Coordinates of C-alpha atoms in Angstrom, one line a residue:
X1 CA -17.6 -39.8 -137.4
X2 CA -14.9 -37.7 -139.2
X3 CA -14.9 -37.6 -143.0
X4 CA -11.6 -38.1 -144.8
X5 CA -10.7 -35.8 -147.7
X6 CA -8.3 -37.4 -150.3
X7 CA -5.8 -35.0 -151.7
X8 CA -4.0 -37.5 -154.0
X9 CA -5.2 -36.1 -157.3
X10 CA -4.3 -32.5 -156.4
X11 CA -0.8 -33.6 -155.3
X12 CA -0.3 -35.6 -158.5
X13 CA -1.2 -32.5 -160.5
X14 CA 1.5 -30.2 -159.0
X15 CA 5.2 -30.3 -158.7
X16 CA 7.2 -32.4 -158.1
X17 CA 4.7 -35.1 -159.3
X18 CA 3.0 -33.3 -162.2
X19 CA 3.0 -35.4 -165.3
X20 CA 4.4 -38.6 -163.6
X21 CA 1.1 -40.4 -163.8
X22 CA -0.5 -40.5 -167.3
X23 CA -3.8 -38.7 -167.6
X24 CA -5.8 -41.9 -168.4
X25 CA -4.5 -43.4 -165.1
X26 CA -5.3 -40.3 -163.2
X27 CA -8.9 -40.8 -164.3
X28 CA -8.8 -44.5 -163.4
X29 CA -7.5 -43.4 -160.0
X30 CA -10.4 -41.0 -159.6
X31 CA -12.9 -43.8 -160.3
X32 CA -11.2 -46.0 -157.7
X33 CA -11.2 -43.2 -155.1
X34 CA -14.8 -42.4 -155.9
X35 CA -15.9 -45.8 -154.6
X36 CA -13.8 -45.6 -151.5
X37 CA -16.1 -43.5 -149.4
X38 CA -14.3 -40.2 -149.0
X39 CA -16.1 -37.1 -148.0
X40 CA -14.5 -35.2 -150.9
X41 CA -11.7 -35.5 -153.4
X42 CA -9.5 -32.4 -153.5
X43 CA -8.4 -32.4 -157.1
X44 CA -6.9 -29.0 -157.8
X45 CA -5.4 -25.8 -156.4
X46 CA -2.8 -23.1 -157.0
X47 CA 0.0 -25.6 -157.5
X48 CA -2.0 -27.5 -160.1
X49 CA -2.8 -24.3 -162.1
X50 CA 0.9 -23.3 -161.9
X51 CA 2.0 -26.7 -163.2
X52 CA -0.6 -26.8 -166.0
X53 CA 0.4 -23.3 -167.2
X54 CA 4.1 -24.1 -167.1
X55 CA 3.7 -27.4 -168.9
X56 CA 1.5 -25.8 -171.6
X57 CA -0.3 -29.0 -172.5
X58 CA -3.6 -29.4 -170.6
X59 CA -6.0 -26.7 -169.3
X60 CA -6.6 -27.1 -165.6
X61 CA -10.2 -26.5 -166.3
X62 CA -10.3 -29.5 -168.6
X63 CA -9.1 -31.8 -165.9
X64 CA -11.8 -30.6 -163.5
X65 CA -14.5 -31.3 -166.0
X66 CA -13.1 -34.7 -166.9
X67 CA -13.0 -35.7 -163.2
X68 CA -16.5 -34.4 -162.6
X69 CA -17.8 -36.5 -165.5
X70 CA -16.4 -39.6 -163.8
X71 CA -17.1 -39.4 -160.1
X72 CA -20.0 -38.7 -157.8
X73 CA -17.9 -37.8 -154.8
X74 CA -17.8 -34.0 -154.2
X75 CA -14.8 -32.3 -155.7
X76 CA -12.8 -29.8 -153.7
X77 CA -10.4 -27.0 -154.7
X78 CA -7.8 -25.2 -152.5
X79 CA -7.5 -21.4 -153.0
X80 CA -5.2 -18.8 -151.6
X81 CA -7.8 -16.3 -150.5
X82 CA -7.8 -13.2 -152.8
X83 CA -4.7 -14.6 -154.5
X84 CA -6.9 -17.4 -155.9
X85 CA -4.4 -19.6 -157.7
X86 CA -1.9 -16.9 -158.4
X87 CA 0.9 -15.0 -156.6
X88 CA -0.8 -11.6 -156.3
X89 CA -4.2 -10.5 -154.9
X90 CA -7.0 -10.3 -157.5
X91 CA -9.8 -7.7 -157.8
X92 CA -13.4 -8.4 -156.9
X93 CA -14.6 -9.0 -160.5
X94 CA -11.8 -11.6 -161.1
X95 CA -12.6 -13.3 -157.8
X96 CA -16.3 -13.5 -158.6
X97 CA -15.8 -14.8 -162.1
X98 CA -13.1 -17.3 -161.1
X99 CA -15.2 -18.9 -158.4
X100 CA -18.3 -19.0 -160.7
X101 CA -16.3 -20.7 -163.4
X102 CA -14.8 -23.3 -161.0
X103 CA -18.3 -24.1 -159.7
X104 CA -19.7 -24.4 -163.2
X105 CA -16.9 -26.8 -164.1
X106 CA -17.6 -29.1 -161.2
X107 CA -16.1 -27.8 -157.9
X108 CA -18.4 -28.4 -154.9
X109 CA -16.2 -27.5 -152.0
X110 CA -13.7 -24.6 -151.7
X111 CA -11.0 -24.7 -149.1
X112 CA -9.7 -21.2 -148.6
X113 CA -6.8 -19.8 -146.6
X114 CA -5.4 -16.4 -146.7
X115 CA -1.5 -16.3 -147.0
X116 CA -1.4 -13.7 -144.2
X117 CA -4.1 -15.3 -142.0
X118 CA -6.1 -12.1 -142.7
X119 CA -9.8 -13.0 -142.4
X120 CA -10.7 -10.0 -144.5
X121 CA -8.7 -11.5 -147.3
X122 CA -11.2 -14.3 -147.4
X123 CA -14.4 -12.3 -147.2
X124 CA -14.8 -11.5 -151.0
X125 CA -13.9 -15.1 -152.0
X126 CA -16.3 -16.5 -149.4
X127 CA -19.1 -14.3 -150.7
X128 CA -18.5 -15.5 -154.3
X129 CA -18.5 -19.1 -153.1
X130 CA -21.8 -18.7 -151.3
X131 CA -23.3 -16.9 -154.3
X132 CA -22.4 -19.9 -156.4
X133 CA -24.2 -22.2 -153.9
X134 CA -21.0 -24.1 -152.9
X135 CA -19.5 -25.0 -149.6
X136 CA -17.1 -22.5 -148.1
X137 CA -14.4 -24.0 -145.7
X138 CA -12.1 -21.3 -144.3
X139 CA -8.6 -22.1 -143.4
X140 CA -6.2 -20.8 -140.8
X141 CA -2.5 -21.3 -141.3
X142 CA -0.4 -22.6 -138.4
X143 CA 3.3 -21.7 -138.4
X144 CA 5.7 -21.8 -135.4
X145 CA 6.1 -18.5 -133.6
X146 CA 3.6 -15.6 -133.4
X147 CA 1.5 -17.2 -136.2
X148 CA 1.0 -20.4 -134.2
X149 CA 0.0 -18.8 -130.9
X150 CA -3.3 -20.1 -129.9
X151 CA -4.8 -16.7 -129.0
X152 CA -3.8 -15.3 -132.4
X153 CA -5.5 -18.1 -134.2
X154 CA -8.6 -18.0 -131.9
X155 CA -8.9 -14.2 -132.5
X156 CA -9.0 -14.8 -136.2
X157 CA -11.3 -17.8 -136.0
X158 CA -14.0 -15.9 -134.1
X159 CA -14.5 -13.8 -137.1
X160 CA -15.0 -16.6 -139.6
X161 CA -18.8 -17.3 -138.9
X162 CA -19.4 -13.6 -139.8
X163 CA -18.1 -14.2 -143.4
X164 CA -20.2 -17.3 -144.0
X165 CA -17.7 -20.1 -143.4
X166 CA -19.3 -23.5 -142.8
X167 CA -16.2 -25.0 -141.3
X168 CA -12.7 -24.0 -140.0
X169 CA -9.7 -25.9 -141.4
X170 CA -6.5 -25.8 -139.4
X171 CA -3.7 -25.9 -142.0
X172 CA -0.1 -26.7 -141.1
X173 CA 2.2 -26.5 -144.1
X174 CA 5.4 -26.6 -141.9
X175 CA 4.9 -29.8 -140.1
X176 CA 5.7 -28.0 -136.8
X177 CA 2.4 -28.5 -135.1
X178 CA 2.9 -31.2 -132.4
X179 CA 0.1 -33.7 -131.8
X180 CA -0.8 -32.5 -128.3
X181 CA -1.1 -28.9 -129.5
X182 CA -3.2 -30.0 -132.5
X183 CA -5.6 -31.7 -130.1
X184 CA -5.9 -28.6 -128.0
X185 CA -6.4 -26.2 -130.9
X186 CA -9.1 -28.3 -132.5
X187 CA -11.1 -28.3 -129.2
X188 CA -10.6 -24.5 -128.6
X189 CA -11.4 -23.5 -132.2
X190 CA -14.7 -25.5 -132.1
X191 CA -15.6 -24.0 -128.7
X192 CA -14.8 -20.4 -129.8
X193 CA -16.7 -20.5 -133.0
X194 CA -19.4 -23.1 -132.8
X195 CA -18.2 -24.4 -136.2
X196 CA -16.9 -27.8 -137.1
X197 CA -13.1 -28.0 -137.4
X198 CA -11.2 -29.9 -140.0
X199 CA -7.4 -30.4 -140.4
X200 CA -4.9 -30.4 -143.2
X201 CA -1.6 -31.5 -141.8
X202 CA 1.8 -32.5 -143.2
X203 CA 5.2 -33.2 -141.8
X204 CA 8.2 -35.6 -142.0
X205 CA 8.9 -38.4 -139.6
X206 CA 5.2 -39.4 -139.2
X207 CA 4.2 -36.1 -137.7
X208 CA 1.3 -35.6 -140.2
X209 CA -0.2 -39.0 -139.2
X210 CA 0.3 -38.5 -135.5
X211 CA -1.3 -35.0 -135.5
X212 CA -4.2 -36.2 -137.7
X213 CA -5.0 -39.0 -135.2
X214 CA -4.9 -36.7 -132.2
X215 CA -7.1 -34.1 -134.1
X216 CA -9.6 -36.9 -134.8
X217 CA -9.7 -37.9 -131.1
X218 CA -10.3 -34.2 -130.2
X219 CA -13.3 -34.1 -132.5
X220 CA -12.1 -33.0 -135.9
X221 CA -14.8 -33.7 -138.4
X222 CA -12.7 -33.6 -141.6
X223 CA -9.1 -34.9 -142.0
X224 CA -7.0 -34.7 -145.2
X225 CA -4.9 -37.7 -146.4
X226 CA -3.5 -39.2 -149.5
X227 CA -2.6 -42.5 -151.1
X228 CA 0.5 -44.2 -149.6
X229 CA 3.0 -43.6 -152.4
X230 CA 2.1 -39.9 -152.5
X231 CA 2.0 -39.6 -148.7
X232 CA 5.5 -41.0 -148.4
X233 CA 6.9 -38.8 -151.1
X234 CA 5.3 -35.5 -149.9
X235 CA 5.1 -36.2 -146.1
X236 CA 1.3 -36.4 -145.7
X237 CA -0.9 -38.7 -143.7
X238 CA -1.4 -42.0 -145.7
X239 CA -5.0 -42.9 -146.0
X240 CA -4.1 -46.6 -145.8
X241 CA -2.8 -46.1 -142.3
X242 CA -5.0 -43.3 -141.0
X243 CA -8.3 -45.1 -141.7
X244 CA -7.6 -48.4 -140.0
X245 CA -5.9 -46.7 -137.1
X246 CA -8.9 -44.5 -136.4
X247 CA -11.1 -47.6 -136.8
X248 CA -9.0 -49.3 -134.1
X249 CA -9.6 -46.3 -131.8
X250 CA -13.3 -46.7 -132.3
X251 CA -13.5 -43.7 -134.7
X252 CA -15.3 -44.9 -137.9
X253 CA -14.4 -43.1 -141.2
X254 CA -16.5 -45.2 -143.6
X255 CA -13.6 -45.6 -146.0
X256 CA -13.0 -48.9 -147.9
X257 CA -9.4 -49.9 -147.1
X258 CA -9.2 -52.4 -150.0
X259 CA -10.0 -49.6 -152.4
X260 CA -7.2 -47.5 -150.9
X261 CA -4.6 -50.2 -151.5
X262 CA -5.9 -50.6 -155.1
X263 CA -5.3 -46.8 -155.6
X264 CA -1.8 -47.1 -154.1
X265 CA -1.0 -50.0 -156.5
X266 CA -2.0 -47.9 -159.5
X267 CA 0.1 -45.0 -158.5
X268 CA 3.0 -47.3 -157.6
X269 CA 3.2 -48.5 -161.2
X270 CA 4.4 -45.0 -162.2
X271 CA 6.4 -43.6 -159.3
X272 CA 7.2 -46.7 -157.2
X273 CA 10.7 -47.0 -158.6
X274 CA 11.6 -43.4 -159.0
X275 CA 13.5 -41.0 -156.8
X276 CA 11.2 -38.0 -156.8
X277 CA 12.5 -34.8 -155.1
X278 CA 14.5 -36.8 -152.6
X279 CA 14.6 -35.2 -149.2
X280 CA 18.0 -35.7 -147.6
X281 CA 18.0 -36.3 -143.9
X282 CA 20.0 -33.1 -143.5
X283 CA 17.2 -31.1 -145.1
X284 CA 14.5 -32.8 -143.1
X285 CA 16.4 -32.1 -139.9
X286 CA 16.8 -28.4 -140.7
X287 CA 13.1 -28.1 -141.6
X288 CA 12.1 -29.6 -138.3
X289 CA 14.6 -27.5 -136.3
X290 CA 13.5 -24.2 -137.8
X291 CA 9.8 -25.0 -138.3
X292 CA 10.0 -24.4 -142.0
X293 CA 8.3 -26.3 -144.8
X294 CA 10.6 -29.1 -145.9
X295 CA 10.1 -28.3 -149.6
X296 CA 11.1 -24.7 -149.0
X297 CA 14.3 -25.7 -147.3
X298 CA 15.1 -28.1 -150.1
X299 CA 14.5 -25.4 -152.7
X300 CA 16.8 -23.0 -150.8
X301 CA 19.5 -25.7 -150.7
X302 CA 19.2 -26.2 -154.5
X303 CA 19.5 -22.5 -155.1
X304 CA 22.6 -22.2 -153.0
X305 CA 24.2 -25.2 -154.8
X306 CA 23.6 -23.4 -158.1
X307 CA 25.5 -20.4 -156.7
X308 CA 28.3 -22.6 -155.3
X309 CA 27.3 -21.7 -151.8
X310 CA 25.9 -24.9 -150.4
X311 CA 27.7 -24.3 -147.1
X312 CA 25.5 -21.2 -146.5
X313 CA 22.2 -23.0 -145.9
X314 CA 22.2 -22.4 -142.1
X315 CA 23.0 -18.8 -142.7
X316 CA 20.0 -18.4 -145.1
X317 CA 17.7 -20.3 -142.7
X318 CA 18.7 -18.0 -139.8
X319 CA 18.1 -15.0 -142.1
X320 CA 14.7 -16.4 -143.2
X321 CA 13.7 -16.6 -139.5
X322 CA 14.9 -13.0 -139.0
X323 CA 13.1 -11.7 -142.1
X324 CA 9.9 -13.4 -141.0
X325 CA 10.1 -11.7 -137.6
X326 CA 10.9 -8.3 -139.0
X327 CA 8.0 -8.4 -141.5
X328 CA 5.3 -9.2 -139.0
X329 CA 5.4 -13.0 -138.4
X330 CA 4.0 -13.9 -141.7
X331 CA 2.6 -17.5 -142.1
X332 CA 4.8 -19.8 -144.1
X333 CA 2.2 -20.7 -146.7
X334 CA 2.5 -20.2 -150.4
X335 CA 3.2 -17.8 -152.0
X336 CA 4.3 -15.7 -148.9
X337 CA 6.9 -18.4 -147.8
X338 CA 8.6 -18.1 -151.2
X339 CA 8.7 -14.3 -151.0
X340 CA 10.4 -14.4 -147.6
X341 CA 12.8 -17.1 -148.7
X342 CA 13.8 -15.0 -151.8
X343 CA 14.5 -12.0 -149.6
X344 CA 16.6 -14.0 -147.2
X345 CA 18.6 -15.6 -150.0
X346 CA 19.3 -12.1 -151.5
X347 CA 20.3 -10.7 -148.1
X348 CA 22.8 -13.5 -147.5
X349 CA 24.3 -13.8 -151.0
X350 CA 24.7 -10.0 -151.4
X351 CA 26.1 -9.6 -147.8
X352 CA 23.9 -6.6 -147.3
X353 CA 20.4 -6.7 -145.8
X354 CA 17.5 -5.1 -147.7
X355 CA 19.8 -3.3 -150.2
X356 CA 17.9 -5.2 -152.9
X357 CA 14.2 -5.8 -152.0
X358 CA 11.8 -8.3 -153.6
X359 CA 8.9 -6.4 -155.2
X360 CA 6.3 -8.6 -153.5
X361 CA 7.9 -8.0 -150.1
X362 CA 7.5 -4.2 -150.7
X363 CA 3.8 -4.8 -151.5
X364 CA 3.4 -6.8 -148.3
X365 CA 5.0 -4.0 -146.2
X366 CA 2.9 -1.4 -148.0
X367 CA -0.3 -3.3 -146.9
X368 CA -1.3 -4.3 -150.4
X369 CA -1.6 -8.0 -149.6
X370 CA -3.6 -7.5 -146.4
X371 CA -3.0 -7.2 -142.6
X372 CA 0.0 -9.0 -141.2
X373 CA -0.3 -11.0 -138.0
X374 CA 2.2 -8.8 -136.2
X375 CA 3.4 -5.2 -136.8
X376 CA 6.4 -5.1 -139.2
X377 CA 9.6 -3.7 -137.7
X378 CA 9.6 0.1 -138.1
X379 CA 13.3 0.3 -138.9
X380 CA 13.2 -2.4 -141.6
X381 CA 10.0 -0.9 -143.1
X382 CA 11.7 2.5 -143.3
X383 CA 14.9 1.0 -144.8
X384 CA 12.9 -0.6 -147.5
X385 CA 11.1 2.6 -148.2
X386 CA 14.4 4.5 -148.5
X387 CA 16.1 1.8 -150.7
X388 CA 13.1 1.7 -153.1
X389 CA 12.4 5.5 -153.1
X390 CA 11.6 6.6 -156.6
X391 CA 10.6 3.2 -157.7
X392 CA 6.8 2.8 -157.9
X393 CA 5.1 -0.3 -156.7
X394 CA 4.0 -2.7 -159.4
X395 CA 0.7 -1.7 -161.0
X396 CA -2.5 -3.6 -160.1
X397 CA -3.5 -6.2 -162.6
X398 CA -5.7 -4.8 -165.4
X399 CA -9.4 -5.6 -165.4
X400 CA -10.3 -8.8 -167.3
X401 CA -12.1 -7.0 -170.1
X402 CA -8.9 -5.0 -170.8
X403 CA -7.0 -8.3 -170.8
X404 CA -9.5 -9.7 -173.4
X405 CA -8.9 -6.7 -175.7
X406 CA -5.1 -7.0 -175.4
X407 CA -5.2 -10.7 -176.0
X408 CA -6.5 -10.2 -179.5
X409 CA -8.6 -13.3 -179.6
X410 CA -6.2 -15.6 -177.8
X411 CA -8.7 -16.3 -175.0
X412 CA -12.0 -17.5 -176.5
X413 CA -13.8 -18.3 -173.3
X414 CA -14.3 -17.1 -169.7
X415 CA -12.0 -19.8 -168.3
X416 CA -9.2 -19.0 -170.8
X417 CA -9.5 -15.3 -170.1
X418 CA -9.1 -16.0 -166.4
X419 CA -5.9 -18.0 -167.1
X420 CA -4.5 -15.1 -169.1
X421 CA -5.5 -12.6 -166.4
X422 CA -4.0 -14.5 -163.6
X423 CA -0.8 -15.8 -165.3
X424 CA -0.4 -13.2 -168.0
X425 CA 2.1 -14.1 -170.8
X426 CA 3.0 -17.4 -169.0
X427 CA -0.4 -18.7 -170.1
X428 CA 0.0 -17.9 -173.8
X429 CA 1.7 -21.1 -174.8
X430 CA -1.0 -23.2 -173.2
X431 CA -3.8 -21.2 -174.8
X432 CA -2.1 -21.5 -178.2
X433 CA -1.8 -25.2 -177.7
X434 CA -5.5 -25.3 -176.9
X435 CA -6.3 -23.3 -180.0
X436 CA -4.3 -25.6 -182.3
X437 CA -5.9 -28.6 -180.8
X438 CA -9.4 -27.3 -181.6
X439 CA -8.7 -26.1 -185.1
X440 CA -9.8 -28.4 -187.9
X441 CA -7.0 -30.2 -189.6
X442 CA -6.7 -29.6 -193.3
X443 CA -6.2 -32.3 -195.9
X444 CA -2.8 -33.7 -196.8
X445 CA 0.0 -35.5 -195.1
X446 CA -0.2 -34.1 -191.6
X447 CA 1.0 -30.5 -191.8
X448 CA 3.4 -31.2 -194.7
X449 CA 3.0 -28.8 -197.6
X450 CA 2.2 -30.0 -201.1
X451 CA 5.8 -29.7 -202.5
X452 CA 7.1 -31.8 -199.6
X453 CA 4.3 -34.3 -200.1
X454 CA 5.3 -34.7 -203.7
X455 CA 8.9 -35.3 -202.8
X456 CA 7.8 -38.0 -200.3
X457 CA 5.9 -39.8 -203.1
X458 CA 9.0 -39.6 -205.3
X459 CA 11.1 -41.2 -202.6
X460 CA 8.6 -44.0 -202.2
X461 CA 8.6 -44.7 -205.9
X462 CA 12.4 -44.7 -205.9
X463 CA 12.5 -47.4 -203.2
X464 CA 9.8 -49.5 -205.0
X465 CA 11.5 -49.4 -208.4
X466 CA 15.1 -50.0 -207.2
X467 CA 16.8 -52.5 -205.0
X468 CA 17.7 -49.9 -202.4
X469 CA 16.9 -51.2 -198.9
X470 CA 16.5 -47.8 -197.2
X471 CA 16.8 -44.2 -198.0
X472 CA 16.7 -41.1 -195.7
X473 CA 16.2 -37.5 -196.9
X474 CA 16.6 -34.5 -194.6
X475 CA 15.1 -31.2 -195.7
X476 CA 15.1 -28.4 -193.1
X477 CA 13.0 -29.5 -190.2
X478 CA 11.8 -32.7 -192.0
X479 CA 13.4 -36.1 -192.1
X480 CA 11.8 -38.8 -194.3
X481 CA 13.0 -42.4 -194.0
X482 CA 11.6 -45.2 -196.3
X483 CA 12.7 -48.7 -195.7
X484 CA 12.0 -51.9 -197.6
X485 CA 11.5 -55.0 -195.5
X486 CA 11.7 -58.6 -196.6
X487 CA 10.3 -60.3 -193.6
X488 CA 7.2 -58.2 -193.4
X489 CA 8.0 -56.6 -190.0
X490 CA 7.6 -52.9 -189.8
X491 CA 10.6 -50.7 -190.1
X492 CA 12.1 -48.9 -187.1
X493 CA 12.3 -45.6 -188.8
X494 CA 9.5 -43.5 -190.3
X495 CA 8.7 -40.1 -191.7
X496 CA 8.7 -37.5 -188.9
X497 CA 9.4 -33.8 -188.5
X498 CA 12.7 -33.1 -186.8
X499 CA 11.4 -30.2 -184.8
X500 CA 8.3 -31.7 -183.3
X501 CA 7.7 -34.1 -180.5
X502 CA 5.2 -37.0 -180.1
X503 CA 1.8 -35.4 -179.5
X504 CA 1.1 -34.8 -175.8
X505 CA -1.8 -36.8 -174.3
X506 CA -5.1 -35.0 -174.5
X507 CA -7.0 -35.0 -171.3
X508 CA -10.5 -36.4 -171.7
X509 CA -13.2 -34.0 -170.8
X510 CA -16.8 -35.1 -171.3
X511 CA -17.4 -38.7 -172.6
X512 CA -20.4 -38.7 -174.9
X513 CA -21.2 -42.4 -174.6
X514 CA -20.7 -43.1 -178.3
X515 CA -17.6 -44.5 -180.0
X516 CA -15.6 -43.5 -183.0
X517 CA -14.7 -46.4 -185.3
X518 CA -11.2 -46.2 -186.8
X519 CA -11.3 -48.3 -190.0
X520 CA -8.5 -49.7 -192.2
X521 CA -7.9 -47.3 -195.1
X522 CA -6.3 -50.1 -197.2
X523 CA -5.6 -53.8 -197.4
X524 CA -2.5 -54.7 -195.4
X525 CA -0.9 -56.3 -192.3
X526 CA -1.6 -54.7 -188.9
X527 CA 1.3 -53.8 -186.5
X528 CA 0.8 -52.1 -183.1
X529 CA 4.4 -50.9 -182.7
X530 CA 7.1 -49.3 -184.9
X531 CA 9.4 -52.4 -184.6
X532 CA 9.5 -55.8 -183.1
X533 CA 9.8 -55.5 -179.3
X534 CA 9.0 -51.8 -179.2
X535 CA 6.2 -50.5 -177.1
X536 CA 2.8 -50.3 -178.8
X537 CA 1.7 -46.9 -180.1
X538 CA -1.4 -47.0 -177.9
X539 CA -3.0 -49.2 -175.3
X540 CA -6.6 -49.5 -174.2
X541 CA -7.4 -46.5 -171.9
X542 CA -4.8 -44.2 -173.5
X543 CA -5.9 -40.7 -174.5
X544 CA -5.0 -39.6 -178.1
X545 CA -5.0 -36.4 -180.0
X546 CA -5.8 -35.7 -183.6
X547 CA -2.8 -36.8 -185.7
X548 CA -1.4 -39.3 -183.2
X549 CA -0.2 -42.6 -184.6
X550 CA -2.4 -45.6 -183.7
X551 CA -0.8 -48.4 -185.7
X552 CA 1.1 -49.3 -188.9
X553 CA -0.4 -51.1 -191.9
X554 CA 2.2 -52.7 -194.1
X555 CA 1.2 -52.8 -197.8
X556 CA 3.5 -53.4 -200.8
X557 CA 6.5 -53.6 -198.4
X558 CA 5.9 -50.1 -197.2
X559 CA 4.8 -49.0 -193.8
X560 CA 1.8 -46.7 -193.6
X561 CA 0.9 -45.0 -190.3
X562 CA -2.7 -44.9 -189.4
X563 CA -3.4 -41.7 -187.4
X564 CA -6.3 -40.6 -185.3
X565 CA -8.5 -37.9 -186.9
X566 CA -10.1 -37.1 -183.5
X567 CA -9.2 -36.6 -179.9
X568 CA -10.4 -39.4 -177.6
X569 CA -9.6 -42.3 -175.4
X570 CA -8.9 -45.8 -176.8
X571 CA -11.7 -48.1 -175.7
X572 CA -11.0 -51.2 -177.9
X573 CA -8.3 -52.6 -180.2
X574 CA -9.7 -55.1 -182.6
X575 CA -6.5 -56.5 -184.2
X576 CA -3.3 -58.2 -183.0
X577 CA 0.2 -58.0 -184.4
X578 CA 0.6 -59.4 -187.9
X579 CA -3.2 -59.8 -188.4
X580 CA -4.3 -59.3 -192.0
X581 CA -6.8 -56.6 -192.5
X582 CA -9.2 -55.7 -195.3
X583 CA -10.3 -52.3 -196.4
X584 CA -12.9 -51.0 -193.9
X585 CA -12.1 -53.4 -191.1
X586 CA -12.5 -51.8 -187.7
X587 CA -9.1 -51.4 -186.0
X588 CA -9.9 -49.2 -183.0
X589 CA -12.8 -47.7 -181.1
X590 CA -12.3 -44.3 -179.5
X591 CA -14.5 -42.6 -176.9
X592 CA -15.0 -39.1 -178.3
X593 CA -14.4 -36.1 -176.1
X594 CA -15.7 -32.6 -175.8
X595 CA -12.5 -30.6 -175.1
X596 CA -14.0 -27.2 -175.6
X597 CA -14.6 -25.0 -172.6
X598 CA -18.1 -25.0 -171.3
X599 CA -18.6 -21.4 -172.3
X600 CA -16.5 -21.2 -175.4
X601 CA -17.7 -18.6 -177.9

């Protein structure tokens, strides 16, 4: 009986879906999937870390902990061999510490593939996984051409038992593996190694579903899938179709189909009516014709349009195929596929081949990323050496302890240090956001200084004492609006900094089981939104951060915002619009959260 691995949460955490589903609903989704009977939930990987760092709001480690606190199904993570979640290989110390941190935060299963299909590139990571007492699944990347030849894959697969792999995962990021070949490879990989074989397939036109079904019939013991809305958007095998189809073939998966549709409905609420990274038929056809990942072709098309060269797509795809051959038939998996595509784009737009060379491609040809499946073309390799003569290769990343010293206190835990070491300055805005979120808030009106607070009081007094209906004062980055209302409804405008945005949702981390009572600080009338017909400030299940507005209390014709003093998730709202409240009445109950890293010091 094959097990199904759901990849929905991972795919929702990376581009192009990152941030589309609110954090609270991601956790609701996890709880639904937890009861569906999956063998594992793959919840994070390199794309999720990339997106989290770029968005600068939520630590990817926080999300892992939050999910682990809510589910009992094993959690899985996808890693790029020695690259971990970054774009360059890491040293042994970083690998060991990253895997240990991931395991401590809640990862049970590690799915590893090396971007060059170099088994040696997985050895150190595998050793770290085994040392952490976790499951090590080793992946082999299928791409059309030399990389997809059966004998090439079998040669690499035979070495995987020696590095401690418990399973082989056949990974096809291009959608070019045909169903009959998938069936043949699954059987031959199992026979050659004695290990169980799982599959991670994607592809437009239903190819992912078809290859997954044939792999199951050939004996695959683990198959990846995702919820229908995500599968349709990103060309994966939909769990809602895969599970019943296999059941109809007499292959039981043990998955609850009703729970799958419930998960699909939840996701559909947020992305069902949106056009997300639309894939034009022309792009899908080119991807299938060349055997390239559809997302990579779409990205190249977008770049060419930016340069006013949309008619050169076929030229770039031809050049990409040529560059791939010349550099040793590299697999088209991240980040190598992006490196090759960048070089092909430069070659075409500059009308000169290899006169400008991407640094990462130089490192690949110099052997710094591992062994390539084939031997790079000697002429191209020599040309690159001549063009870049006198230019040293990028230095290796500094040891983590050197990063700690240079960071001057920015990273206050092992997991934050790892983010800084892997993503360098790109991680600094995220770490600063985490620092500000953890710092105690001082007294006063939010972050308004005392002179401004006094001016606000003067404005309030002016409105109270005069017949003015509304007054707005702008001072630098602060706008203050005070409005008198006659009907008792809250005013549409309120005091707010001009240069700041509404607080970003705080991902819940470890529920404590207790609740925080938010009580009325005055007598007044309760309002859930800023104006009649507007959306409520918060709903039950929403995450909130310190300083986020929960409601408005109207008193003496003035609107007073009630803000949360803590981070948490709204578990109960005890008042309705226009309800009268007394001092001390309970307005909200929040579930408190522990947002600090597990090893913060």
